[in-house]
XYZ file of C-alpha atoms in Angstrom:
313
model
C -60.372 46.709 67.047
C -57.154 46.643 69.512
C -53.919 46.768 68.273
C -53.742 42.976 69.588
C -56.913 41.925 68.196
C -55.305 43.537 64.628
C -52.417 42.220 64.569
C -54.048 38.807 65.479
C -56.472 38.955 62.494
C -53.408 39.910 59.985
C -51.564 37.100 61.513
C -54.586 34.462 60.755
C -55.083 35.887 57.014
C -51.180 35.912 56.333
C -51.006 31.856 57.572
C -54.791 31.344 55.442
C -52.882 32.964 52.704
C -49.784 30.419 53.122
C -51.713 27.576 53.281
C -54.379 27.927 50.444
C -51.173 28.940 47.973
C -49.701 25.574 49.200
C -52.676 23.423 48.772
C -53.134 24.576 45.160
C -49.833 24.403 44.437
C -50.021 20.426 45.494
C -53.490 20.009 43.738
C -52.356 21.307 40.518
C -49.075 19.336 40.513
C -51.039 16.261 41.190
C -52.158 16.083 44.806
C -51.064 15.594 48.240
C -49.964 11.836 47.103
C -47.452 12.407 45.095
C -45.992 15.616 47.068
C -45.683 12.804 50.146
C -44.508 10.199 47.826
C -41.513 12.671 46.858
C -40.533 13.360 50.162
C -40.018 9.667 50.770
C -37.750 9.235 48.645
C -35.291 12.027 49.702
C -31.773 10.910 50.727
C -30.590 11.631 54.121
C -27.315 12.197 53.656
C -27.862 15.184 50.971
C -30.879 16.705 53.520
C -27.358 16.969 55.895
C -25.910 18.993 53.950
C -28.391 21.012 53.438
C -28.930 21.432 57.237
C -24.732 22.089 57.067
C -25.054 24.692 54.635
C -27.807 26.191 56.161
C -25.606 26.345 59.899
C -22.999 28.084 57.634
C -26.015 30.785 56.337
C -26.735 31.249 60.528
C -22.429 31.790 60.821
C -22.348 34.441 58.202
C -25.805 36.259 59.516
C -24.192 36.859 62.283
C -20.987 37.905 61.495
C -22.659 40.554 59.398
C -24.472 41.634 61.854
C -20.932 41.956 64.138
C -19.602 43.663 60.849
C -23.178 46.108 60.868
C -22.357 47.120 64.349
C -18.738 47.576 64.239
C -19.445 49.675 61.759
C -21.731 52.172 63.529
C -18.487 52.289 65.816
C -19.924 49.853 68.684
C -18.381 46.392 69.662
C -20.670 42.995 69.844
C -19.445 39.654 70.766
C -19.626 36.866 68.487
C -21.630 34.382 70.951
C -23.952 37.567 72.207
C -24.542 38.292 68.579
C -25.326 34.865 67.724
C -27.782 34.509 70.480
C -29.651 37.581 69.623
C -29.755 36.258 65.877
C -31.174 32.430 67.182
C -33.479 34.640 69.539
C -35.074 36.481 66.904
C -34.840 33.502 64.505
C -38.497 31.767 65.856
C -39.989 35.075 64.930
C -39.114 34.289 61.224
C -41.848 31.539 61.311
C -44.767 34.123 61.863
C -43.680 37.425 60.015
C -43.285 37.750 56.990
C -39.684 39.283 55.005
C -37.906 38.292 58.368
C -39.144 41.431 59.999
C -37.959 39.786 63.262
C -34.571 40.971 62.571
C -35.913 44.550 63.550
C -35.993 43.239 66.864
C -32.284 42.855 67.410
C -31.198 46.351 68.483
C -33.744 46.278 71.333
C -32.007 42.857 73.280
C -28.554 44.965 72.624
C -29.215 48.080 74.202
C -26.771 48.021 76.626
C -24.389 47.947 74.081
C -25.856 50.075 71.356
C -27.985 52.734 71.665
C -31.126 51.988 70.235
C -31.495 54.195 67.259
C -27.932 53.319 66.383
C -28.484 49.297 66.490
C -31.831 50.231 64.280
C -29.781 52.282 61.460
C -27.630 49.147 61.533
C -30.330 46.612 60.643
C -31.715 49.134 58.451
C -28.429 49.381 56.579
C -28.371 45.424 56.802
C -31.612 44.751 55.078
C -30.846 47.811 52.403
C -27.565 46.230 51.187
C -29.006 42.296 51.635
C -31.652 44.019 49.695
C -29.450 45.651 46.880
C -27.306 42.317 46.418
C -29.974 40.191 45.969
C -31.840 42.498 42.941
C -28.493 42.921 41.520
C -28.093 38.844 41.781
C -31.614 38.139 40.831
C -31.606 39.977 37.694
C -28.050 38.863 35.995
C -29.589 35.342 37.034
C -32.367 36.024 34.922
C -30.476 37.352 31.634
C -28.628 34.457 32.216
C -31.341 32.401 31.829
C -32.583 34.324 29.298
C -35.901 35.669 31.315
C -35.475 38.975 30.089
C -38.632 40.320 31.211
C -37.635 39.033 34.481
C -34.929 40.371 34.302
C -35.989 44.042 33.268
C -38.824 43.772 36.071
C -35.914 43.500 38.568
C -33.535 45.640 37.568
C -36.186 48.251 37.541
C -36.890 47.388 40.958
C -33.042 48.114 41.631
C -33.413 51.589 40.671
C -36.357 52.137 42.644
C -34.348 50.857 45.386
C -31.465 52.952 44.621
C -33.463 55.962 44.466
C -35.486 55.667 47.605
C -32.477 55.442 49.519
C -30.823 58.460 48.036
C -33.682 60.478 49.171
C -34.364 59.288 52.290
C -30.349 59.946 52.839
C -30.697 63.643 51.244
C -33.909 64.563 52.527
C -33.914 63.433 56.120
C -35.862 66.738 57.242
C -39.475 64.840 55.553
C -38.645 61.753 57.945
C -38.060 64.062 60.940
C -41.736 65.382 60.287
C -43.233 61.454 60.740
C -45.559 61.460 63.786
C -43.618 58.716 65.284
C -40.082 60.783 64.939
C -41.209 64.164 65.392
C -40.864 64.185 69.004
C -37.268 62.712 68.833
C -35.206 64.269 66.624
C -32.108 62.711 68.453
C -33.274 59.780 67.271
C -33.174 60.652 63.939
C -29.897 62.270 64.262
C -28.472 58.371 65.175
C -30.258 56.632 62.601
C -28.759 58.631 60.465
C -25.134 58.882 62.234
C -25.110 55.017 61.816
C -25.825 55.186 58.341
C -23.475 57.989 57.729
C -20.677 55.552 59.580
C -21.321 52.883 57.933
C -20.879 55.219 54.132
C -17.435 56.404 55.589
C -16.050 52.829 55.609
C -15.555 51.267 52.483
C -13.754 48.869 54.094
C -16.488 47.436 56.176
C -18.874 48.330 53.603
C -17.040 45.281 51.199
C -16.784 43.083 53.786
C -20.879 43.080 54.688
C -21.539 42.813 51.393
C -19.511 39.804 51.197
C -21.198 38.223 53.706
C -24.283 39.106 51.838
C -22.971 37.453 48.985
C -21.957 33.539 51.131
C -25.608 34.355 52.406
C -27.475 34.290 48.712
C -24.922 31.637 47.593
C -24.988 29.089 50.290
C -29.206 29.475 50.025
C -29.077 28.564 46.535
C -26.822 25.401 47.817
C -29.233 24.313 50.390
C -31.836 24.319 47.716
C -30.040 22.933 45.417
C -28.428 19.717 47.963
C -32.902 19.278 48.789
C -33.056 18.991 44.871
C -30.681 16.000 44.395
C -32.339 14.982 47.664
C -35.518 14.403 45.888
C -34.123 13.344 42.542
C -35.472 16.588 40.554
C -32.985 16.953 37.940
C -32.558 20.438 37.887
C -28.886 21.797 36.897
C -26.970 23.661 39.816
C -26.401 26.194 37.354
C -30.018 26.749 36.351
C -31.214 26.533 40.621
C -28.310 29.158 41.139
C -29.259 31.692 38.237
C -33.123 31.274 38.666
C -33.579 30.602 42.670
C -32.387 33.925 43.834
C -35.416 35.798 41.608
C -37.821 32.903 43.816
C -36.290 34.382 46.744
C -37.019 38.079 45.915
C -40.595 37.417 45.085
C -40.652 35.743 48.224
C -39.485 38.879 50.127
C -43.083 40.313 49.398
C -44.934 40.431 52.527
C -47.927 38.296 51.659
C -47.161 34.981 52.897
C -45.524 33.330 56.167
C -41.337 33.665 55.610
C -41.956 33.505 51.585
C -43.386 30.236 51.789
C -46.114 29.472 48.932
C -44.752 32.666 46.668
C -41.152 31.593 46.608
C -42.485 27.886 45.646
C -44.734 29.313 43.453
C -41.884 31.484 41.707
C -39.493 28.840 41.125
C -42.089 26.303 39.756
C -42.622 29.751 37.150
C -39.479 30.195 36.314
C -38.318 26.862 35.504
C -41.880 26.443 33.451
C -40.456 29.615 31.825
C -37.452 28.091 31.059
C -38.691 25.329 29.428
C -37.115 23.101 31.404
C -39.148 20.152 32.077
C -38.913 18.442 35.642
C -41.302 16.239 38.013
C -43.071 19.055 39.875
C -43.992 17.128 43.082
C -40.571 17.141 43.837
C -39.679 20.611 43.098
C -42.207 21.145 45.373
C -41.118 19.137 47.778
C -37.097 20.796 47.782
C -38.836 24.292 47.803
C -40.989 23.886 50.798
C -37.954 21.573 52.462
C -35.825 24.680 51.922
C -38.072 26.618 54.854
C -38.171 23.739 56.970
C -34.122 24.008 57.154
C -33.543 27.595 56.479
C -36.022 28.384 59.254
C -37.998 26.184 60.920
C -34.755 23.994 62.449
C -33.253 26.916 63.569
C -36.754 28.354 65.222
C -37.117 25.188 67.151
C -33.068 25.719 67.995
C -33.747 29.662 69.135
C -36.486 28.969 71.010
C -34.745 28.863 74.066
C -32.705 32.012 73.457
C -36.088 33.708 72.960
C -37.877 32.301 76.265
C -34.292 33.447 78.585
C -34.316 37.147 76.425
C -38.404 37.986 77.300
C -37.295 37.018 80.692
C -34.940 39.307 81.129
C -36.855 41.932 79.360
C -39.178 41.477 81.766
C -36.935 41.873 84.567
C -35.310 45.157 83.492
């Protein structure tokens, strides 16, 4: 098979995957009926502010990305960063763990060098990473999910480990095929990483944007719970929705969707905390639909005028 013709095939299984995890999730919480019956009844004026804290998500994706490449000791506008970010965002729809955001650096190469821009989002994703294991897992003791909380913490550490070696023993990576030929390239992957470690300052600030990321995600799930009328505490959606989001992360499904649902619907049976499921449902698949979709359909354009001048040059 062609690279195409593979990538076409894992493309089709990953969207059969998404759908079959949503249909049973629907059948076994009563059908298609009462998942449409649910989403009748949601109130506009809380699905705005979802949509308003989801715009403020977009705000502080980008600024971290600004803080990212500042860091590496390069300079990107805010509205050239923001395009790149609503660019990529359509992307998010058909890969899965927003791997689209590896495809920043290459629209910025005029202003970063390519390797560079890459060691930033790799940085990005390794701290957005880090925050939300360290969230998901006091989340979990707090809800007293333990074992949850165990299986993510030792996921931490793995994390935590990895990157310590990859950082100490970069002379393995420089012996990948794909690097092997390039070792200036790994020389600024690892010169933005080492930038990034020299400034604490920076450092803080990323992971505060990070940390208005996770928080205002567990607010627009939380507004497209009262939208529905699932009577779910905000406390309980903002200890138990961030472990949802990591199992989402796994690359098995379309942007999360199906696992993350299927997660949160877990957790809160874990809980013990009783709820009507349809709408769950309902706020959990809503939560794509403005986290992503909206903002796909918005960066659509940026993504048609950035192929065309990719084209060009």
């Amino acid at each position: 098979m062609t690279g195409g013709a593979r990538r076409g095939l894992r493309l089709l299984v990953t969207v059969l995957v998404t759908v079959g995890i949503l249909v049973l999730l629907a059948r076994d919480l009563g059908g298609g009926a009462d998942f449409v019956a649910a989403a009748r009844r949601a109130r506009p004026g809380w699905v705005g502010l979802s949509l308003a804290a989801s715009t403020v998500c977009l705000l502080l994706t980008t600024v971290r990305w600004q803080l990212i490449v500042r860091g590496t000791g390069y300079t990107l506008g805010f509205w050239r960063a923001l395009e790149i970010v609503l660019a990529t965002w359509p992307l998010a729809v058909v890969t899965p763990s927003r791997a689209n955001d590896l495809l920043r650096p290459l629209a910025v190469t005029d202003v970063v060098p390519l390797a560079a821009g890459a060691g930033g989002v790799v940085a990005e994703k390794a701290i957005d990473l880090f925050l939300l294991l360290v969230v998901a897992s006091i989340g979990a003791a707090f809800a007293g999910l333990f074992a949850w909380a165990v299986a993510v913490a030792a996921v931490l550490v793995l994390e935590i480990v990895v990157v310590a070696l990859v950082l100490r023993r970069r002379r393995w990576l420089e012996r990948l095929p794909l690097l092997r030929r390039r070792p200036e390239t790994v020389e600024r992957l690892f010169e933005a990483l080492s930038a990034l470690a020299r400034a604490p300052g920076t450092l803080a600030a990323i992971a505060a944007a990070s940390l208005g990321v996770r928080f205002f995600t567990v607010v627009i799930t939380h507004t497209l719970l009262v939208a529905v009328g699932a009577d779910v505490p905000f406390l309980l959606t903002l200890t138990l929705w961030p472990a949802a989001m990591l199992v989402g992360v796994a690359p098995l499904t379309l942007g999360g969707m199906g696992t993350r649902d299927a997660a949160f619907l877990a957790l809160l049976a874990q809980h013990g905390t009783h709820v009507e499921l349809p709408s769950v449902l309902v706020a959990t698949v809503g939560y794509s639909a403005v986290a992503t979709w909206v903002f796909a359909v918005v960066g659509l354009p940026f993504m048609v005028r950035e192929a065309a001048g990719a084209r060009r040059a």
